[in-house]
Amino acid sequence: MEANGAQFAVKDRRPGALGALRVLPDEVICAILGFLSARDVARLACINSVIYIFCNEEPLWMSICLNNTDGLLQYKGSWKKTFIHHQEHIAEGDEDIGSKPLHFDGFSSLFLYRRLYRCYTRLEGFYADDGVVERRNELSLEQFQNEYDGKKPVLITGLADSWPAKEMWTVEHLLSKYGDTAFRISQRSPRKIKMKLNDYVSYMKLQHDEDPLYIFDDKFGDAAPTLLKGYHVPHLFKEDFFDVLDRDKRPPFRWLIIGPERSGASWHVDPALTSAWNTLLCGRKRWALYPPGRVPLGVTVHVNEEDGDVNIDTPSSLQWWLDYYPLLPVEDKPIEFTQLPGETIFIPSGWWHCVLNLEMTIAVTQNFVNSTNFEFVCLDMAPGYRHKGVCRAGLLALSDENVGVMHEKWCIDQDELNSRKLSANGKRPRSDVVEDDMSAPKSSHCAAKYCKLWNCELPYEINFLSTFLDEERDHYTSLWSSGNCIGQREIRQWLCKLWVEKQGIRDLIWKGACIALNVGKWLECVGKICEFHDLPSPTDDEKLPAGSGSNPVYLIGDSVIKICVEKGLESSLYGLGTELEFYNILQKVCTPLKDHVPHILASGIVYLVNGAYTVVSWDGEGLPEVIVNSGLVTGDSSDYRSHFWAWRRKLFEHRKACTPELQLTSSAVSTKMWPYIITRRCQGKMFAEIRVSVSRKDAQVLASFLGEHLSHLHRLPLPPFETALLSDLKPNMGWPTAPNTLGLVSNGSCFATEFQAFIRTLAIKKENAIERLTKWEVPITKNLMETVMEYIPDDLEKFLLSCEGKTCTWIHSDIMDDNVYMEPSTDCASDSSCTDGRVGEGVVKSWKPSYILDFSDLTIGDPLLDLIPIHLDVFRGDVSLLKQLLSSYKLPFFKKEPEQKQATDSKFQRLSYHAMCYCMLHDEDVLSAIFSIWEGLRSANSWEEVEEKVWGELNNYNGFS
C-alpha cells in the first residue's frame, strides 16, 4: 500500500513552474502581478499552470478592473468578465479571456487559501461588546458636552426615532425610488467610480470579495436630493464651524453608507482630526477603537516631511480581525462594541476606529468642527509634520530632539524615550514590527520598551501637541498637503468668515488662527508697519488677514497692508520690485487703467532683529542696506535700478525652473524679513464674496471690464532691457553665449531677448511635466497621461516664434475671483445699504466691477497667459463670458497665417492649442481645475478633445486681423 500510495502521490507543481521565482513568497508574486496591465497578465497566464492560477485570482482582476474603469461600473459575476465588459475594444485572440477557468492539482498556497477563506467567511456570530462604550438614551446637550465631547465615544439611542429614514431607508424602498441613481463607490482605487443602485444591489448578492465595494458617497445629496429630507443633524451635533463656508467651498462632511457583509472601513483617524457621528438604520456593525496616539497592530503611519501629507497602510477590516486581532493580548485589545439599528455612535477627535459590517447595512454619517475640536482641526492643517505624527502615533512618532520636552511632560524614564528612533525620511515605524530577532536579549529589551511606549497614554491636549509645531515653517510659504480636507485658500477664507460671523467666540478663533496661520506674528509685523507710517493700529475687527490671498493682507482703516511672503524672500523682493516698477511706468502714461488699480501709499521692508521687528522704507530704487547685508544679492547693489526689476524677475524665474531643488534663499533670512506694500483701500467687495448674488447681466459687464483693462495692461510700455544683464547671467544659466543664437532678427524690441528666457523656461517645465502631473494627482485617464509629452510640441522655439506678430507684454498672472473688486452700481447708490462705498447689511441688486487688485505676481510674457486664471477661476469655464471678454479685448494675440501657408504645423496657428499647452506647463495645478469644472473630460480620448472643449472659442476670435 505504501508503494501504491507513493506511486499515486501528486507532484508539487510550484518549484518547476516558477523556476528562479520559487524563492519569492506567494504574496510577493501577487503584488508583482498587480503592477502589470490586463493584457500582460492574460499573456502571462499562458506560460504554465501555476502562473495561470496566480493570474486568474479574483482580487487581481478586481484591482485591474477598478484601476482601469471610469464612470459607471456594472458587475458581471466575476471581475475578469467585468473588466472585459467595460473595454470598448478587445483585440483579436482575446475574446475568450473570460472563458471557463481551468483546474489543476499539485499546487497549494496558504496565502491564497487564507484570502479565499476571508472571501467566503460568514459573520452572523461575530457580535462583540466589551461594555466600555456606554449606551445612553435621551442625552442632553449639557450632558454630552460635559461627559463625552472631546473625551470618549458614546452610543446614543433615540436620536433617529423621528427620522423618516428610520422606516424608509430599506433596500427595497431605496431601490424603488433611486434604482437608476448612480452613487460613488469607496475602494482603494485612484478612479472615481459610481454604480447605479440597481447594479450595486445585484453586486452585493453575487459577490464573494474579501473587501467588497462599499457605497460611501459624499455627494448623495446632489445625486438624490430627497434623501436629505430623510434625516436631520441630531441636536447634540448641530454646532459645525464649516457651515459658514459656501457649499462648494466646504470639505466633504456627510456620507451615505451602504455595504454588504464583510465590507467596512479599515483603521483610520477622521480627516483633519474632526469629530463624527454615525447613525445605523439597517443591519449591524462591529466597531473597534483606540484612543489618540495608539496605532493599531498591523497599521503603518507615514507622514511626509515636506508637506505633512499623512498616509496610512492598513489591512482590510476583515483581514485585521481575522489575522491580527487574535495576536493581541487581552490588555492590548481595542475597545469594541456592536452597533444596532437606530443607534448613533459619537467618535471624538483623534480616535482610531475600524468598522466591519456583519450583514448588509445602511447608515448616514457626518463629520463636524465644533468648539471642542476646533483647535485640533487648525493644528492638523498647520505646516510641518511632527505634530501630525504625534497626534496619530503618539510616542512612536518622537525623535531624540523631543526627548527633553517629553521628559518634562510625560511620566516616563528618559532612557525609554531614547530607545525610539525615527527614520530620516519621515516615515513612522510599522506598529507590528519591533525587531527581526525576538530571541536576542537586545531585541527583547527593545520590544519591552516599545510596548511600554505604545501603552503610554497620549496627552491629547492642544497646548501640549502644539509644542511639536515647526517654528521655522509658515503657512504662506510651506507646501500644502494634498491630503488636507480643505484647500490653502479655503482655510484662510474659513477663518476670516468665522471671525466676522462668530464674534462671540473670537478668543477661540484667534487661538486656532495662531496655530494654523501664525497670525500672531503677522499682526505684530503689521503693528510695527502702522506705527512707522503713522497709520491707526489694527482694531479687533482687523486682527486677522483679510481674504484668501497667498500673502497676509490687512485692511487697516482706509489702507491695505500686504506683507509679501509667498515663495520666499528672494521671490517676494523681485515681486515687489517689479510691482513698484510697474506703478512707476503707469504714472507716466495716459491710460484708463490708472483709475482701476489701487494707489500706492508706501512700501518697505519689515524684519526681525534682536527679538523685535524693525521697519525701513523702500521704493524700489536701489536696495536697502538690510537686504545688502543679508547676502541675498550678489555683485554691485547699485546695479539694482528700478527698471531692472521686471527683467531680473524673469531671469530669476528661469533660474528657479532650472534648479527647483536649489535653496535660493537662506531659510534663516527668509523667515525673519519681508517686503511690504501699502495701498489705498478700494471700495466694494471681492467678486469671490458676492459671486452667487451677481446677475448674468452684471457678469457680462464684468467680462467686458476685464477684456477692456486687460487690453490696457497689455499695451503698457515695457521697461528697457539692458542686454548686458542677459550676457552677464548666460554663463551661470547654461545659456549659449553667441549672439542671436535663436536666429531671430532684431527689430529693436525686447521680443527676441525676452523669448529666449521664456522658451527655455517652458522647455524645462516640459521635461518635468509628467512628474508634476503625477505629484498633483491630476484626475485623468492613463491614455491622457501617456500622451502628455506627445501633445506638447518638441520644438518650443518654433511653437512660439512661428506665429508672426506674437509679442511679450506685461501680464498680471493672477486675475482670480479674489483679485477683482465689485461695487454697487449707480442704481443702488442711494440705497441705505450702501454707505461710504462699502456694502452694509442690505441687499444690493446690481454690481459693477471697479478694481483689479494684487499685482505681486506681475511679470512679462505671452499675454495669452492672463486668460487662464480669468476663464477658469473668475468665469468658471463659462464660454459666453470668455467670448464677451474677447470682444472687449480686441488686440491680436498673433497674426493668423493664410490657410495656404498652414502646413503640418497648423496646430501652432490655433490659439486654443497655445492656451492648452500653457495650462499643461503652468506652475500651478491648472489641469485639476479644468477637470473639476468639466468632469466629463476626465475620460476624454485625447488632449485635442480637452483643448476644444476648454479653449475652442479662442479659435473664433477675430482679433487676428
Tab-separated table of C-alpha atoms in Angstrom, residues 40-204:
chain	number	residue	atom	x	y	z
A	40	ASP	CA	0.258	41.346	-19.839
A	41	VAL	CA	-1.495	39.339	-17.118
A	42	ALA	CA	-3.559	37.484	-19.733
A	43	ARG	CA	-0.455	36.639	-21.752
A	44	LEU	CA	1.490	35.624	-18.671
A	45	ALA	CA	-1.283	33.168	-17.733
A	46	CYS	CA	-0.356	31.103	-20.819
A	47	ILE	CA	3.133	30.217	-19.520
A	48	ASN	CA	2.247	27.310	-17.228
A	49	SER	CA	-0.340	26.043	-14.774
A	50	VAL	CA	0.990	27.761	-11.621
A	51	ILE	CA	1.318	31.155	-13.284
A	52	TYR	CA	-2.163	30.571	-14.681
A	53	ILE	CA	-3.503	30.122	-11.141
A	54	PHE	CA	-1.872	33.342	-9.908
A	55	CYS	CA	-3.062	35.284	-12.959
A	56	ASN	CA	-6.672	34.240	-12.516
A	57	GLU	CA	-7.123	35.275	-8.902
A	58	GLU	CA	-10.274	37.362	-8.404
A	59	PRO	CA	-8.567	40.011	-6.200
A	60	LEU	CA	-6.043	40.614	-9.001
A	61	TRP	CA	-8.743	41.183	-11.599
A	62	MET	CA	-10.738	43.290	-9.161
A	63	SER	CA	-7.720	45.568	-8.806
A	64	ILE	CA	-7.144	45.669	-12.580
A	65	CYS	CA	-10.791	46.462	-13.232
A	66	LEU	CA	-11.067	49.245	-10.643
A	67	ASN	CA	-7.790	50.833	-11.733
A	68	ASN	CA	-8.864	50.952	-15.374
A	69	THR	CA	-12.527	51.880	-15.098
A	70	ASP	CA	-14.015	55.361	-15.013
A	71	GLY	CA	-17.620	56.347	-14.580
A	72	LEU	CA	-20.364	53.760	-14.167
A	73	LEU	CA	-19.438	50.222	-13.156
A	74	GLN	CA	-21.592	47.162	-13.820
A	75	TYR	CA	-20.596	43.889	-12.167
A	76	LYS	CA	-20.857	40.763	-14.374
A	77	GLY	CA	-20.433	37.932	-11.895
A	78	SER	CA	-16.614	37.897	-11.859
A	79	TRP	CA	-14.051	40.647	-12.031
A	80	LYS	CA	-12.403	39.343	-15.192
A	81	LYS	CA	-15.755	39.342	-17.004
A	82	THR	CA	-16.495	42.776	-15.575
A	83	PHE	CA	-13.203	44.114	-16.921
A	84	ILE	CA	-13.873	42.692	-20.380
A	85	HIS	CA	-17.366	44.150	-20.370
A	86	HIS	CA	-16.015	47.655	-19.753
A	87	GLN	CA	-13.440	47.533	-22.546
A	88	GLU	CA	-14.522	49.190	-25.753
A	89	HIS	CA	-12.120	47.242	-27.955
A	90	ILE	CA	-10.941	43.683	-27.424
A	91	ALA	CA	-8.090	42.659	-29.687
A	92	GLU	CA	-8.372	39.560	-31.840
A	93	GLY	CA	-7.384	36.495	-29.863
A	94	ASP	CA	-8.536	37.926	-26.546
A	95	GLU	CA	-12.223	37.129	-26.935
A	96	ASP	CA	-12.022	34.025	-24.769
A	97	ILE	CA	-10.150	35.734	-21.940
A	98	GLY	CA	-13.143	35.171	-19.700
A	99	SER	CA	-13.735	31.520	-20.642
A	100	LYS	CA	-14.361	28.777	-18.083
A	101	PRO	CA	-11.354	28.526	-15.735
A	102	LEU	CA	-9.033	25.523	-15.724
A	103	HIS	CA	-8.330	23.438	-12.619
A	104	PHE	CA	-5.010	21.839	-11.627
A	105	ASP	CA	-3.882	19.583	-8.831
A	106	GLY	CA	-0.427	19.532	-7.300
A	107	PHE	CA	-0.458	23.134	-6.091
A	108	SER	CA	-1.262	24.622	-2.695
A	109	SER	CA	-0.799	28.066	-1.173
A	110	LEU	CA	-1.521	29.062	2.390
A	111	PHE	CA	-1.626	32.722	1.351
A	112	LEU	CA	-4.206	32.127	-1.379
A	113	TYR	CA	-6.209	29.816	0.864
A	114	ARG	CA	-6.421	32.358	3.691
A	115	ARG	CA	-7.519	35.015	1.224
A	116	LEU	CA	-10.143	32.668	-0.216
A	117	TYR	CA	-11.317	31.858	3.302
A	118	ARG	CA	-11.858	35.543	4.004
A	119	CYS	CA	-13.894	35.853	0.808
A	120	TYR	CA	-16.408	33.249	1.997
A	121	THR	CA	-16.410	33.946	5.737
A	122	ARG	CA	-19.856	34.436	7.261
A	123	LEU	CA	-20.211	36.893	10.129
A	124	GLU	CA	-23.583	36.128	11.723
A	125	GLY	CA	-21.990	35.219	15.055
A	126	PHE	CA	-19.278	37.898	15.004
A	127	TYR	CA	-21.065	40.059	17.571
A	128	ALA	CA	-18.858	41.630	20.296
A	129	ASP	CA	-19.331	44.184	23.054
A	130	ASP	CA	-16.877	44.749	25.916
A	131	GLY	CA	-19.153	47.230	27.682
A	132	VAL	CA	-16.562	50.029	27.705
A	133	VAL	CA	-18.586	52.284	25.414
A	134	GLU	CA	-21.652	53.456	27.282
A	135	ARG	CA	-25.132	53.225	25.802
A	136	ARG	CA	-27.196	56.316	26.606
A	137	ASN	CA	-30.741	57.422	25.839
A	138	GLU	CA	-32.175	60.951	25.817
A	139	LEU	CA	-28.795	62.571	26.375
A	140	SER	CA	-28.998	66.344	26.867
A	141	LEU	CA	-26.587	68.744	25.173
A	142	GLU	CA	-25.119	69.727	28.540
A	143	GLN	CA	-24.545	66.083	29.492
A	144	PHE	CA	-22.946	65.374	26.120
A	145	GLN	CA	-20.569	68.332	26.376
A	146	ASN	CA	-19.589	67.602	29.983
A	147	GLU	CA	-19.164	63.833	29.757
A	148	TYR	CA	-18.294	62.880	26.176
A	149	ASP	CA	-17.439	65.643	23.703
A	150	GLY	CA	-13.679	65.555	23.230
A	151	LYS	CA	-13.350	62.854	25.888
A	152	LYS	CA	-14.708	59.441	24.881
A	153	PRO	CA	-17.088	57.682	22.488
A	154	VAL	CA	-20.715	57.058	23.369
A	155	LEU	CA	-23.582	55.092	21.799
A	156	ILE	CA	-26.841	57.057	21.828
A	157	THR	CA	-30.289	55.682	21.167
A	158	GLY	CA	-33.388	57.649	20.222
A	159	LEU	CA	-31.756	60.333	18.056
A	160	ALA	CA	-33.210	58.872	14.861
A	161	ASP	CA	-36.653	57.988	16.199
A	162	SER	CA	-38.336	60.859	14.370
A	163	TRP	CA	-36.445	60.440	11.104
A	164	PRO	CA	-38.394	59.317	8.024
A	165	ALA	CA	-35.238	57.391	7.115
A	166	LYS	CA	-35.709	55.042	10.049
A	167	GLU	CA	-38.624	53.434	8.257
A	168	MET	CA	-37.923	54.363	4.647
A	169	TRP	CA	-34.211	53.611	4.210
A	170	THR	CA	-34.519	49.934	3.385
A	171	VAL	CA	-33.028	48.272	0.328
A	172	GLU	CA	-36.453	47.670	-1.168
A	173	HIS	CA	-37.631	51.267	-0.733
A	174	LEU	CA	-34.354	52.805	-1.921
A	175	LEU	CA	-34.416	50.574	-4.998
A	176	SER	CA	-37.946	51.644	-5.840
A	177	LYS	CA	-37.063	55.355	-5.704
A	178	TYR	CA	-33.375	55.513	-6.603
A	179	GLY	CA	-32.670	52.322	-8.553
A	180	ASP	CA	-31.282	54.211	-11.566
A	181	THR	CA	-29.383	56.743	-9.452
A	182	ALA	CA	-25.590	56.416	-9.519
A	183	PHE	CA	-23.716	56.590	-6.218
A	184	ARG	CA	-19.999	56.859	-5.519
A	185	ILE	CA	-18.086	53.758	-4.538
A	186	SER	CA	-15.349	53.702	-1.909
A	187	GLN	CA	-12.487	51.404	-2.834
A	188	ARG	CA	-8.706	51.545	-2.896
A	189	SER	CA	-8.503	52.954	-6.405
A	190	PRO	CA	-7.489	56.343	-7.815
A	191	ARG	CA	-10.591	56.297	-10.011
A	192	LYS	CA	-13.878	57.911	-9.074
A	193	ILE	CA	-16.234	55.017	-9.684
A	194	LYS	CA	-20.024	55.045	-9.492
A	195	MET	CA	-22.650	52.322	-9.646
A	196	LYS	CA	-26.366	52.575	-10.184
A	197	LEU	CA	-28.132	51.371	-7.063
A	198	ASN	CA	-29.795	48.564	-9.057
A	199	ASP	CA	-26.392	47.307	-10.181
A	200	TYR	CA	-24.886	47.700	-6.735
A	201	VAL	CA	-27.613	45.656	-5.021
A	202	SER	CA	-27.133	42.973	-7.684
A	203	TYR	CA	-23.387	43.061	-6.976
A	204	MET	CA	-23.966	42.640	-3.219
